[in-house]
Coordinates of C-alpha atoms and ligand atoms in Angstrom, one line a residue:
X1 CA 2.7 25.5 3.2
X2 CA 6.6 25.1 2.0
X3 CA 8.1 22.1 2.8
X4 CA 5.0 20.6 3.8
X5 CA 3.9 17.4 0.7
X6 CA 1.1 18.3 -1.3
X7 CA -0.3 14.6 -0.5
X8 CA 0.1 12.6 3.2
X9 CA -2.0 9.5 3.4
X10 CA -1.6 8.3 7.4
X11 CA -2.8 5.0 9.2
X12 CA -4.9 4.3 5.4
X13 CA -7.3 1.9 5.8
X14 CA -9.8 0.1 3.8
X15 CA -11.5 -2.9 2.9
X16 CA -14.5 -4.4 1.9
X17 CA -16.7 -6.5 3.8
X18 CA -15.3 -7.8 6.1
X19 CA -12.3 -8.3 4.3
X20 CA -9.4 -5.6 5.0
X21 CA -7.3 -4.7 1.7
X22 CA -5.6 -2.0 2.8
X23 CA -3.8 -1.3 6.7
X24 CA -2.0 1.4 8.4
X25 CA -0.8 3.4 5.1
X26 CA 1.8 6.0 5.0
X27 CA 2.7 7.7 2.0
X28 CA 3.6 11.3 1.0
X29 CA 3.8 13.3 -2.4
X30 CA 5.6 16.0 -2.5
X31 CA 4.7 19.6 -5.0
X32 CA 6.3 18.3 -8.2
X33 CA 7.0 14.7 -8.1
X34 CA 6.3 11.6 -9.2
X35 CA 5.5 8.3 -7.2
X36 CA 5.1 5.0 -7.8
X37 CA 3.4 2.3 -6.0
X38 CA 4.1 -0.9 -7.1
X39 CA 3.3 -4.6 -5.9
X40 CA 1.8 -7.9 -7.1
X41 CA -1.7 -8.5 -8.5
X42 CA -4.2 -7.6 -5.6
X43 CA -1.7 -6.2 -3.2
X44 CA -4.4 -3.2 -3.2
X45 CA -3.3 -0.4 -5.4
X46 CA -6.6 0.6 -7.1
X47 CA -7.7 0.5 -3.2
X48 CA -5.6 3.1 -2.8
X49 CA -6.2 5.2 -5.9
X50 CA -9.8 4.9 -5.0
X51 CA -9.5 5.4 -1.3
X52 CA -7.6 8.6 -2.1
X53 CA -9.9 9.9 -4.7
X54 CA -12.8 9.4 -2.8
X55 CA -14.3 6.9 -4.6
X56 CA -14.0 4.5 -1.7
X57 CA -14.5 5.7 2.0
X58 CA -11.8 4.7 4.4
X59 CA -12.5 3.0 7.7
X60 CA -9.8 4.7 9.1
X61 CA -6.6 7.5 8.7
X62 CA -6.6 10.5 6.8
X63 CA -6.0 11.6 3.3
X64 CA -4.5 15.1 3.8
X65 CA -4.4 16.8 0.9
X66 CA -3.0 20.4 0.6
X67 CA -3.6 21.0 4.3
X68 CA -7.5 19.6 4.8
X69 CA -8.5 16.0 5.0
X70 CA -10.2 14.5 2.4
X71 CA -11.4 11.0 3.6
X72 CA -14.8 13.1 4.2
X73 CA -15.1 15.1 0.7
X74 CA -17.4 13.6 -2.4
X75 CA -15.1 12.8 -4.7
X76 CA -16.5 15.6 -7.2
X77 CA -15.3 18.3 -5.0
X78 CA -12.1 16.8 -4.9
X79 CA -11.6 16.9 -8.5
X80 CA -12.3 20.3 -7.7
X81 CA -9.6 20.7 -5.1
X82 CA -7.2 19.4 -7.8
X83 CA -7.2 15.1 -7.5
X84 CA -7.8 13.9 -11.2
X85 CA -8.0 9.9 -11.4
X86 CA -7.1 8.4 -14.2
X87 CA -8.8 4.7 -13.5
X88 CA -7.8 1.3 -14.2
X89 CA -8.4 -0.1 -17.7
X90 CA -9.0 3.8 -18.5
X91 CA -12.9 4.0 -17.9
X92 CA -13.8 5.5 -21.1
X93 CA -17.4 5.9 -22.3
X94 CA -16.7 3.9 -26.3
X95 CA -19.6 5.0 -28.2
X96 CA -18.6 8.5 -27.6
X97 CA -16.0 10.3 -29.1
X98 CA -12.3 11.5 -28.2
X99 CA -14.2 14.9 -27.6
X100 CA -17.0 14.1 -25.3
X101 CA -15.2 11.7 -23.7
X102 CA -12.4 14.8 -22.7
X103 CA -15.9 17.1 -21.7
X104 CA -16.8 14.3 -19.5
X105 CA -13.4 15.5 -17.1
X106 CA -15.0 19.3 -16.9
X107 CA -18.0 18.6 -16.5
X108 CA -17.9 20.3 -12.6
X109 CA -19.8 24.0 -12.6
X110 CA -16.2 24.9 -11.5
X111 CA -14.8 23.8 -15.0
X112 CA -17.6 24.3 -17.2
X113 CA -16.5 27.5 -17.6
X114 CA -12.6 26.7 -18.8
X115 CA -14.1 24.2 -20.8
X116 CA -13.0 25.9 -24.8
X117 CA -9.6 26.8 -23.2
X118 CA -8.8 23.4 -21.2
X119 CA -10.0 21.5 -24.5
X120 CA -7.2 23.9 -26.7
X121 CA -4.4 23.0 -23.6
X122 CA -5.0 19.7 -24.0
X123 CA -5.1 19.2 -27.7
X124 CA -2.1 21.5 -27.7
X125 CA -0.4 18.5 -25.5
X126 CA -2.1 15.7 -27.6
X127 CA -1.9 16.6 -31.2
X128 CA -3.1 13.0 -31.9
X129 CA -6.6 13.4 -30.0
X130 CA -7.4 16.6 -31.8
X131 CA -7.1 14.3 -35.2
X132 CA -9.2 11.9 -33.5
X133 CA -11.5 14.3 -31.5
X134 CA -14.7 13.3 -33.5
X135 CA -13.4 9.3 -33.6
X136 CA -16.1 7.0 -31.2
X137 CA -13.4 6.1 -28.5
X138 CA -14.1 2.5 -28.3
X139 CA -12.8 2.1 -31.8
X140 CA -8.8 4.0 -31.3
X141 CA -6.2 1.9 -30.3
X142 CA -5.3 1.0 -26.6
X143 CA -2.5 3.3 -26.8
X144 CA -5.1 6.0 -28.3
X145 CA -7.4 5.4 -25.5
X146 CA -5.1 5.8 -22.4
X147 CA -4.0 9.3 -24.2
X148 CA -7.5 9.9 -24.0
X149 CA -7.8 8.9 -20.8
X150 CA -5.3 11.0 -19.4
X151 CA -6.6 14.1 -21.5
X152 CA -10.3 14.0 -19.5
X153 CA -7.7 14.0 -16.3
X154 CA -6.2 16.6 -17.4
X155 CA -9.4 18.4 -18.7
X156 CA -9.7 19.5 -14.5
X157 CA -6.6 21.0 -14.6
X158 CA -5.3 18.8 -11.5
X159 CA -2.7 19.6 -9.1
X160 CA -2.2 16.1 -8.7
X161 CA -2.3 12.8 -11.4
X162 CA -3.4 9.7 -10.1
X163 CA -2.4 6.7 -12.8
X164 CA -3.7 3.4 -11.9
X165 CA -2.4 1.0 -14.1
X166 CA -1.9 3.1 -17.6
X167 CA 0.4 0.3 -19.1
X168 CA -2.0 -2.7 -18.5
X169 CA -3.4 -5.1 -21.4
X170 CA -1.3 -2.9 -23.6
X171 CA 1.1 -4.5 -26.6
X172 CA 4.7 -4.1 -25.5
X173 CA 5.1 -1.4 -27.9
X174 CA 2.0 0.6 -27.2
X175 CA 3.1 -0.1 -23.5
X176 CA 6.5 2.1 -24.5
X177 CA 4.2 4.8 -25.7
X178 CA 2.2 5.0 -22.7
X179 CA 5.4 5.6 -20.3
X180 CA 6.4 8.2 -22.7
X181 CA 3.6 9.9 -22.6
X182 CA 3.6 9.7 -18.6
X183 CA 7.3 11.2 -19.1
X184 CA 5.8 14.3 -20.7
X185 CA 3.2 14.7 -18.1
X186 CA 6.0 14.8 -15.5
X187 CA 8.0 17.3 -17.7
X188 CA 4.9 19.2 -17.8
X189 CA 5.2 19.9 -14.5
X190 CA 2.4 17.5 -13.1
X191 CA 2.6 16.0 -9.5
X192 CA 2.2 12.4 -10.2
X193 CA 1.0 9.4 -8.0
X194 CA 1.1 6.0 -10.5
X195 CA 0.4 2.4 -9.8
X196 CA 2.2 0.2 -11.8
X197 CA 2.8 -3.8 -12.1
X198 CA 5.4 -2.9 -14.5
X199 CA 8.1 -1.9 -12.1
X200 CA 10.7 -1.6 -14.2
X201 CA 9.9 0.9 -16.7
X202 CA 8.2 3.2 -13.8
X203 CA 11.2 3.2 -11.6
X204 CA 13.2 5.1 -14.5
X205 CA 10.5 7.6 -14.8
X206 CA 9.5 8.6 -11.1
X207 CA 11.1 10.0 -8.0
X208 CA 10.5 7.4 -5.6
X209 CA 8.4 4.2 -5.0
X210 CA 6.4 2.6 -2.4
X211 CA 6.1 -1.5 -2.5
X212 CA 2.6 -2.2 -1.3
X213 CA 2.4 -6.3 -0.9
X214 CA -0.5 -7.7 1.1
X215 CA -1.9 -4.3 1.7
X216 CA 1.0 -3.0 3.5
X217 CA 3.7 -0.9 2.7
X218 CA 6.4 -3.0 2.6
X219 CA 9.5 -0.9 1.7
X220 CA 9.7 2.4 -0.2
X221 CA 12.2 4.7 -1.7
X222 CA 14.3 6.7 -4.1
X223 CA 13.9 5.2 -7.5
X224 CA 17.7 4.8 -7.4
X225 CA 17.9 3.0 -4.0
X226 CA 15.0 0.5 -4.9
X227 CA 16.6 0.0 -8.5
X228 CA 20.0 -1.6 -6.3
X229 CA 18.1 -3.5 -3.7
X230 CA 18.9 -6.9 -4.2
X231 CA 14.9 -7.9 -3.2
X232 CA 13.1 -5.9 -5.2
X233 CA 15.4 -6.9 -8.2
X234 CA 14.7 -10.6 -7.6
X235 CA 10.8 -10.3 -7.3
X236 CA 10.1 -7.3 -9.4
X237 CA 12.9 -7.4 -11.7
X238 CA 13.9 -10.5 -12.8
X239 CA 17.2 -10.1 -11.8
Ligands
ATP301 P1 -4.7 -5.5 -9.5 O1 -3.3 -5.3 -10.0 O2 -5.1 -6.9 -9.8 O3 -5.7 -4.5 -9.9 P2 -4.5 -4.3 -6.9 O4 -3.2 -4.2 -6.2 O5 -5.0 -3.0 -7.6 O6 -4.6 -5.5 -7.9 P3 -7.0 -4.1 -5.6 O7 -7.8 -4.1 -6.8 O8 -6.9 -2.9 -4.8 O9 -5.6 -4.7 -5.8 O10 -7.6 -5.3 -4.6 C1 -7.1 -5.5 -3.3 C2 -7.8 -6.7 -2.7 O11 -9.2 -6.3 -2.5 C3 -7.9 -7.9 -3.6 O12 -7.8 -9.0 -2.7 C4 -9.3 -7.9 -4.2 O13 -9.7 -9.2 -4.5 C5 -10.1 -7.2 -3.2 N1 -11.2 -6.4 -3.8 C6 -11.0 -5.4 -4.7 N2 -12.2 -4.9 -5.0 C7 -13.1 -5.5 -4.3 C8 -14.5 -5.5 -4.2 N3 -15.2 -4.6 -4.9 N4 -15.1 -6.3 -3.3 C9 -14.4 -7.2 -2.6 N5 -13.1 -7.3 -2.7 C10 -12.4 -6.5 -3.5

């Protein structure tokens, strides 16, 4: 309903083993915008991409999404509901092309039917990957392949984005492309939830941030606000 986020994660958590990565998470995403989480190398962010998008089940909390809890859904059905996950180090299948790879993201009885249409939308956004649409994935350029990546997202017509990581083992350059092309998903209109080690470039493109160290929230706020805080700018920024 109005007012309430699209996306509340509560009391997250999740491990494996016997070893706990993630505790007591709380984070919201509102209709519309677009989130960071950020922290150090194993802090648990893919965790809690995977813990949202099912791919992972929770030991404890919720993952309220839209109103129902999702921590007991297979993750296909909530690609239905409108969760696309676009993984870390993008996931693609190489010896297939730019095409199949984006059929791959409606492949669900639900999409199957959008399939001619979704493809159009999303070459319409990607110019490049209708060039390349019969080019064997593995062999486009890193850049190439996380615009590819995001495409088969895209191809379920989600409600909400999950990035994890689109700007790692990317050249500096390519690494500029990649947030631009997250800008246009935001001007698109997409809800976006985006892990990223490279905090400063994703803190002029998103809303808000949550810093996840340890696997615990340990601060969070406007983009702005974080930007000015004297500890994130000495551990995340270099300032
Ligand atoms: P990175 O930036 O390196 O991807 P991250 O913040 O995404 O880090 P996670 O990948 O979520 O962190 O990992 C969180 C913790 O869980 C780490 O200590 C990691 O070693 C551990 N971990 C991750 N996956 C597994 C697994 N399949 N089995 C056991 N431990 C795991």
């Amino acid at each position: 309903g109005a007012g309430r986020p699209m996306l509340v994660v509560s009391g997250l958590e999740a491990g494996y083993g016997g070893f706990r990565a993630l505790h007591d998470i709380q984070l919201t995403v509102a209709a519309g915008e677009a989130v960071a989480v950020v922290g150090p190398n194993g802090a648990g962010k893919t965790t809690l991409m995977r813990a949202i998008s099912g791919l992972l089940a929770p030991r404890a909390g919720r993952v309220d999404f839209e109103g129902t809890d999702l921590t007991t859904v297979p993750p296909h059905r909530i690609v239905e509901r409108g969760i696309a996950h676009v993984p870390e180090n993008r996931r693609l299948f190489p010896r297939l092309t730019v095409e199949e790879n984006l059929k791959m993201g409606a492949f669900s009885p639900a999409a199957r039917p959008h399939f001619a249409e979704r493809l159009e939308w999303v070459y319409s956004l990607f110019p490049r990957m209708r060039e390349r649409r019969l080019q064997v994935a593995g062999t486009m350029s890193g850049g190439e392949q996380q615009m590819c990546a995001i495409g088969r997202a895209l191809m379920s017509k989600p409600k909400l984005l999950l990035m994890d990581e689109p700007s790692a083992g990317l050249a500096p350059v390519i690494v500029d492309q990649v947030f631009d092309l997250v800008r246009r998903i935001r001007q698109e209109g997409f809800t976006v939830l985006i892990v990223e080690q490279n905090v400063r470039q994703v803190l002029e493109l998103v809303d808000r941030a949550y810093v996840l160290e340890v696997g615990t929230i340990r601060k969070s706020g406007t983009a702005a606000a974080l930007k000015s805080d004297p500890a994130i700018r000495e551990a995340y920024l270099g300032i």
